[in-house]
mmCIF file of C-alpha atoms in Angstrom:
data_model
loop_
_atom_site.group_PDB
_atom_site.id
_atom_site.type_symbol
_atom_site.label_atom_id
_atom_site.label_comp_id
_atom_site.label_asym_id
_atom_site.label_seq_id
_atom_site.Cartn_x
_atom_site.Cartn_y
_atom_site.Cartn_z
ATOM 1 C CA GLY A 232 0.051 -0.048 -0.290
ATOM 2 C CA ALA A 233 0.716 3.700 -0.305
ATOM 3 C CA VAL A 234 3.283 5.056 2.455
ATOM 4 C CA VAL A 235 3.308 8.414 1.110
ATOM 5 C CA SER A 236 0.173 10.354 0.992
ATOM 6 C CA GLN A 237 -0.626 14.134 -0.634
ATOM 7 C CA HIS A 238 -3.430 16.318 -0.398
ATOM 8 C CA PRO A 239 -5.150 17.545 -2.290
ATOM 9 C CA SER A 240 -4.426 15.608 -5.399
ATOM 10 C CA ARG A 241 -5.852 18.786 -7.282
ATOM 11 C CA VAL A 242 -6.290 22.060 -6.881
ATOM 12 C CA ILE A 243 -7.417 24.952 -9.286
ATOM 13 C CA CYS A 244 -6.973 28.774 -7.272
ATOM 14 C CA LYS A 245 -7.042 32.138 -9.125
ATOM 15 C CA SER A 246 -3.927 33.982 -9.206
ATOM 16 C CA GLY A 247 -2.839 35.934 -6.460
ATOM 17 C CA THR A 248 -3.687 33.051 -3.625
ATOM 18 C CA SER A 249 -1.702 30.533 -1.696
ATOM 19 C CA VAL A 250 -1.971 27.066 -1.888
ATOM 20 C CA LYS A 251 -0.945 24.559 0.649
ATOM 21 C CA ILE A 252 0.013 20.973 0.276
ATOM 22 C CA GLU A 253 0.271 18.896 2.643
ATOM 23 C CA CYS A 254 2.962 15.748 2.461
ATOM 24 C CA ARG A 255 2.416 12.459 5.213
ATOM 25 C CA SER A 256 4.553 9.399 5.322
ATOM 26 C CA LEU A 257 2.257 6.603 6.423
ATOM 27 C CA ASP A 258 4.428 3.823 7.815
ATOM 28 C CA PHE A 259 7.906 5.545 8.421
ATOM 29 C CA GLN A 260 9.160 8.296 10.257
ATOM 30 C CA ALA A 261 10.695 10.796 7.657
ATOM 31 C CA THR A 262 13.896 12.968 8.742
ATOM 32 C CA THR A 263 14.460 14.366 5.442
ATOM 33 C CA MET A 264 12.062 14.973 2.655
ATOM 34 C CA PHE A 265 12.406 16.035 -1.054
ATOM 35 C CA TRP A 266 9.820 18.146 -2.914
ATOM 36 C CA TYR A 267 9.952 17.967 -6.779
ATOM 37 C CA ARG A 268 8.110 20.005 -9.480
ATOM 38 C CA GLN A 269 7.581 18.914 -12.817
ATOM 39 C CA PHE A 270 6.108 20.750 -15.929
ATOM 40 C CA PRO A 271 4.215 19.058 -18.687
ATOM 41 C CA LYS A 272 6.649 16.631 -20.518
ATOM 42 C CA GLN A 273 9.581 17.659 -18.374
ATOM 43 C CA SER A 274 11.299 15.362 -16.150
ATOM 44 C CA LEU A 275 11.285 15.854 -12.186
ATOM 45 C CA MET A 276 13.070 18.927 -10.791
ATOM 46 C CA LEU A 277 14.144 19.093 -7.035
ATOM 47 C CA MET A 278 12.920 22.401 -5.357
ATOM 48 C CA ALA A 279 14.012 21.938 -1.954
ATOM 49 C CA THR A 280 15.071 19.389 0.911
ATOM 50 C CA SER A 281 12.992 19.602 4.066
ATOM 51 C CA ASN A 282 14.738 18.714 7.157
ATOM 52 C CA GLU A 283 12.422 18.069 10.445
ATOM 53 C CA GLY A 284 12.697 20.812 12.502
ATOM 54 C CA SER A 285 14.995 22.870 10.744
ATOM 55 C CA LYS A 286 15.053 25.123 7.782
ATOM 56 C CA ALA A 287 14.188 23.806 4.306
ATOM 57 C CA THR A 288 17.653 24.010 1.734
ATOM 58 C CA TYR A 289 16.409 25.192 -1.659
ATOM 59 C CA GLU A 290 17.973 24.090 -4.941
ATOM 60 C CA GLN A 291 18.876 27.361 -7.253
ATOM 61 C CA GLY A 292 16.586 29.416 -8.623
ATOM 62 C CA VAL A 293 13.639 28.579 -6.144
ATOM 63 C CA GLU A 294 12.522 31.503 -4.236
ATOM 64 C CA LYS A 295 12.719 30.442 -0.671
ATOM 65 C CA ASP A 296 9.649 33.033 0.231
ATOM 66 C CA LYS A 297 7.582 31.839 -2.481
ATOM 67 C CA PHE A 298 7.701 28.363 -1.768
ATOM 68 C CA LEU A 299 7.030 27.814 1.937
ATOM 69 C CA ILE A 300 8.138 24.638 3.508
ATOM 70 C CA ASN A 301 7.633 23.360 6.915
ATOM 71 C CA HIS A 302 8.115 20.095 8.181
ATOM 72 C CA ALA A 303 7.233 20.063 12.088
ATOM 73 C CA SER A 304 7.107 16.602 12.263
ATOM 74 C CA LEU A 305 8.674 13.155 11.430
ATOM 75 C CA THR A 306 5.774 12.215 9.391
ATOM 76 C CA LEU A 307 4.187 15.947 7.655
ATOM 77 C CA SER A 308 5.807 18.140 5.403
ATOM 78 C CA THR A 309 3.717 21.504 4.007
ATOM 79 C CA LEU A 310 4.439 23.430 1.142
ATOM 80 C CA THR A 311 2.873 26.475 0.586
ATOM 81 C CA VAL A 312 2.880 28.438 -3.065
ATOM 82 C CA THR A 313 2.422 32.150 -1.759
ATOM 83 C CA SER A 314 0.680 34.449 -4.466
ATOM 84 C CA ALA A 315 0.392 31.719 -6.928
ATOM 85 C CA HIS A 316 0.258 32.732 -10.581
ATOM 86 C CA PRO A 317 0.044 30.427 -13.817
ATOM 87 C CA GLU A 318 3.789 30.022 -14.135
ATOM 88 C CA ASP A 319 3.390 27.975 -11.125
ATOM 89 C CA SER A 320 0.735 25.694 -12.589
ATOM 90 C CA SER A 321 2.456 22.143 -12.398
ATOM 91 C CA PHE A 322 2.977 19.052 -10.744
ATOM 92 C CA TYR A 323 3.901 19.053 -7.240
ATOM 93 C CA ILE A 324 5.764 15.656 -5.795
ATOM 94 C CA CYS A 325 6.603 15.123 -1.931
ATOM 95 C CA SER A 326 9.284 12.110 -1.142
ATOM 96 C CA PHE A 327 11.454 10.791 1.324
ATOM 97 C CA ILE A 328 13.971 7.837 2.067
ATOM 98 C CA ALA A 329 13.150 5.674 4.632
ATOM 99 C CA ALA A 330 15.518 5.326 7.424
ATOM 100 C CA HIS A 331 17.904 2.748 6.828
ATOM 101 C CA THR A 332 17.268 2.259 3.312
ATOM 102 C CA ASP A 333 18.549 4.177 0.143
ATOM 103 C CA THR A 334 14.731 4.062 -1.230
ATOM 104 C CA GLN A 335 12.952 7.163 -2.059
ATOM 105 C CA TYR A 336 9.186 6.901 -1.881
ATOM 106 C CA PHE A 337 7.415 9.165 -3.915
ATOM 107 C CA GLY A 338 3.553 10.838 -3.059
ATOM 108 C CA PRO A 339 0.981 10.697 -5.652
ATOM 109 C CA GLY A 340 1.428 14.300 -6.621
ATOM 110 C CA THR A 341 -0.722 17.312 -6.548
ATOM 111 C CA ARG A 342 -1.439 18.916 -9.607
ATOM 112 C CA LEU A 343 -1.854 22.808 -9.389
ATOM 113 C CA THR A 344 -3.685 25.007 -11.807
ATOM 114 C CA VAL A 345 -3.741 28.474 -11.329
ATOM 115 C CA LEU A 346 -5.741 30.610 -13.476
ATOM 116 C CA GLN B 1389 26.321 18.913 -20.898
ATOM 117 C CA LYS B 1390 23.051 17.640 -18.865
ATOM 118 C CA GLU B 1391 23.802 15.390 -15.642
ATOM 119 C CA VAL B 1392 21.712 12.622 -16.847
ATOM 120 C CA GLU B 1393 21.056 12.009 -20.568
ATOM 121 C CA GLN B 1394 18.188 9.742 -21.691
ATOM 122 C CA ASN B 1395 16.616 9.545 -25.192
ATOM 123 C CA SER B 1396 13.516 10.982 -24.951
ATOM 124 C CA GLY B 1397 11.849 8.674 -27.406
ATOM 125 C CA PRO B 1398 8.890 7.380 -28.151
ATOM 126 C CA LEU B 1399 10.536 4.192 -28.233
ATOM 127 C CA SER B 1400 7.919 1.706 -29.993
ATOM 128 C CA VAL B 1401 8.004 -1.752 -29.614
ATOM 129 C CA PRO B 1402 5.963 -4.536 -30.358
ATOM 130 C CA GLU B 1403 4.059 -6.189 -27.702
ATOM 131 C CA GLY B 1404 6.474 -9.596 -26.320
ATOM 132 C CA ALA B 1405 9.935 -8.040 -27.590
ATOM 133 C CA ILE B 1406 12.544 -6.412 -25.503
ATOM 134 C CA ALA B 1407 12.647 -2.681 -24.776
ATOM 135 C CA SER B 1408 16.132 -1.347 -24.273
ATOM 136 C CA LEU B 1409 16.657 2.080 -22.286
ATOM 137 C CA ASN B 1410 19.516 3.435 -22.312
ATOM 138 C CA CYS B 1411 20.912 6.570 -19.916
ATOM 139 C CA THR B 1412 24.165 8.208 -19.547
ATOM 140 C CA TYR B 1413 25.549 10.217 -16.538
ATOM 141 C CA SER B 1414 28.097 12.910 -15.813
ATOM 142 C CA ASP B 1415 28.827 12.409 -11.765
ATOM 143 C CA ARG B 1416 31.565 10.044 -11.247
ATOM 144 C CA VAL B 1417 31.277 9.757 -7.691
ATOM 145 C CA SER B 1418 27.764 8.318 -7.273
ATOM 146 C CA GLN B 1419 27.391 5.134 -6.001
ATOM 147 C CA SER B 1420 23.782 4.428 -6.727
ATOM 148 C CA PHE B 1421 21.674 4.408 -9.576
ATOM 149 C CA PHE B 1422 17.585 4.130 -10.102
ATOM 150 C CA TRP B 1423 15.003 3.198 -12.680
ATOM 151 C CA TYR B 1424 11.450 4.674 -12.244
ATOM 152 C CA ARG B 1425 8.404 4.364 -14.012
ATOM 153 C CA GLN B 1426 6.251 6.945 -14.512
ATOM 154 C CA TYR B 1427 2.412 6.631 -15.832
ATOM 155 C CA SER B 1428 1.057 9.731 -17.277
ATOM 156 C CA GLY B 1429 -0.365 12.129 -14.537
ATOM 157 C CA LYS B 1430 1.452 9.944 -11.791
ATOM 158 C CA SER B 1431 4.453 10.006 -9.725
ATOM 159 C CA PRO B 1432 7.291 8.099 -10.409
ATOM 160 C CA GLU B 1433 7.568 4.399 -8.839
ATOM 161 C CA LEU B 1434 10.645 2.248 -8.341
ATOM 162 C CA ILE B 1435 11.846 -0.156 -10.797
ATOM 163 C CA MET B 1436 14.975 -1.190 -9.940
ATOM 164 C CA SER B 1437 18.125 -0.043 -7.899
ATOM 165 C CA ILE B 1438 21.669 -1.015 -9.044
ATOM 166 C CA TYR B 1439 24.976 -0.144 -7.323
ATOM 167 C CA SER B 1440 27.136 -2.710 -8.706
ATOM 168 C CA ASN B 1441 29.102 -3.381 -11.943
ATOM 169 C CA GLY B 1442 26.937 -5.927 -13.837
ATOM 170 C CA ASP B 1443 23.452 -6.983 -14.259
ATOM 171 C CA LYS B 1444 20.721 -7.037 -11.816
ATOM 172 C CA GLU B 1445 17.385 -8.808 -12.881
ATOM 173 C CA ASP B 1446 13.904 -8.609 -11.089
ATOM 174 C CA GLY B 1447 11.276 -10.593 -12.997
ATOM 175 C CA ARG B 1448 11.031 -9.038 -16.677
ATOM 176 C CA PHE B 1449 13.500 -5.886 -16.016
ATOM 177 C CA THR B 1450 17.033 -6.242 -16.172
ATOM 178 C CA ALA B 1451 19.185 -3.210 -15.249
ATOM 179 C CA GLN B 1452 22.785 -2.985 -16.516
ATOM 180 C CA LEU B 1453 25.573 -0.881 -14.977
ATOM 181 C CA ASN B 1454 28.955 -0.012 -16.175
ATOM 182 C CA LYS B 1455 30.669 2.460 -14.081
ATOM 183 C CA ALA B 1456 33.862 3.278 -16.555
ATOM 184 C CA SER B 1457 31.443 3.986 -18.917
ATOM 185 C CA GLN B 1458 28.898 5.514 -17.137
ATOM 186 C CA TYR B 1459 26.527 4.092 -18.664
ATOM 187 C CA VAL B 1460 22.969 2.310 -17.021
ATOM 188 C CA SER B 1461 20.797 0.499 -19.113
ATOM 189 C CA LEU B 1462 17.207 -1.487 -18.564
ATOM 190 C CA LEU B 1463 15.918 -4.232 -20.656
ATOM 191 C CA ILE B 1464 12.111 -4.965 -20.262
ATOM 192 C CA ARG B 1465 11.708 -8.624 -21.712
ATOM 193 C CA ASP B 1466 8.348 -9.398 -22.732
ATOM 194 C CA SER B 1467 6.904 -5.966 -23.021
ATOM 195 C CA GLN B 1468 3.166 -5.607 -22.635
ATOM 196 C CA PRO B 1469 0.656 -3.042 -23.144
ATOM 197 C CA SER B 1470 0.691 -2.047 -19.804
ATOM 198 C CA ASP B 1471 4.529 -1.309 -19.950
ATOM 199 C CA SER B 1472 3.868 1.798 -21.726
ATOM 200 C CA ALA B 1473 5.313 4.821 -19.611
ATOM 201 C CA THR B 1474 7.987 7.086 -19.184
ATOM 202 C CA TYR B 1475 11.079 5.645 -17.579
ATOM 203 C CA LEU B 1476 13.066 7.959 -15.645
ATOM 204 C CA CYS B 1477 16.714 7.044 -14.957
ATOM 205 C CA ALA B 1478 18.213 8.382 -11.807
ATOM 206 C CA PHE B 1479 21.585 8.798 -9.602
ATOM 207 C CA LYS B 1480 22.058 9.681 -6.285
ATOM 208 C CA ALA B 1481 23.900 12.642 -5.777
ATOM 209 C CA ALA B 1482 25.091 14.037 -2.347
ATOM 210 C CA GLY B 1483 22.577 15.042 0.565
ATOM 211 C CA ASN B 1484 20.753 11.911 -0.751
ATOM 212 C CA LYS B 1485 19.160 14.390 -3.657
ATOM 213 C CA LEU B 1486 18.256 12.295 -6.679
ATOM 214 C CA THR B 1487 19.017 14.001 -10.001
ATOM 215 C CA PHE B 1488 16.836 12.592 -12.934
ATOM 216 C CA GLY B 1489 17.280 12.063 -16.700
ATOM 217 C CA GLY B 1490 14.537 13.560 -18.869
ATOM 218 C CA GLY B 1491 12.765 10.125 -19.335
ATOM 219 C CA THR B 1492 12.107 7.973 -22.351
ATOM 220 C CA ARG B 1493 8.392 7.374 -23.275
ATOM 221 C CA VAL B 1494 8.076 3.609 -23.961
ATOM 222 C CA LEU B 1495 4.812 2.516 -26.126
ATOM 223 C CA VAL B 1496 4.250 -0.987 -25.936
ATOM 224 C CA LYS B 1497 1.712 -2.197 -29.534
ATOM 225 C CA PRO B 1498 -0.677 -4.631 -28.876
#
């Protein structure tokens, strides 16, 4: 069964609004989680690494003030897209590496459409 | 040069045939390599991981790694229409980050 859940699976919002995406690990405690973005017909691009209890590390070119990440517990990380614009429309996917393994588990993804 | 190179395809394969996917990478330090399958509109799912030179088989899938040539491949035997998807090659870089290739789209025709 699924080990990572994301909510919502799909969201449509107006330009200028903020959207929060939740990512939960169901069977594992995740000290590190990852947030990816995937535009149509492109590969996954890592946005940031989320560490429990500390600030997220953002990849070059990703605005930390626009994509707010909170990893407050070992089972929950949230990504908030602030003041979303149409160019933020994308497929957002979280993942984590289970402790003592090398396997990265992906959530089912959230399709964001900004009108 | 991209860190991970894959032919975007589509790779069209008759049902029952072998699909052969290739991937080259630029990071000589990486020790962990992965193949993921991604259906349209879905997130990636892990098919295979490989860490040592040579072949690794799992069911109808065989991964091959050649670190000297910085090359990893995936063979899908007895291809089925349900294998039609995009296959992503990835390696693990520093900090447990995965670096993905652009993916190869595979179409298995009945």
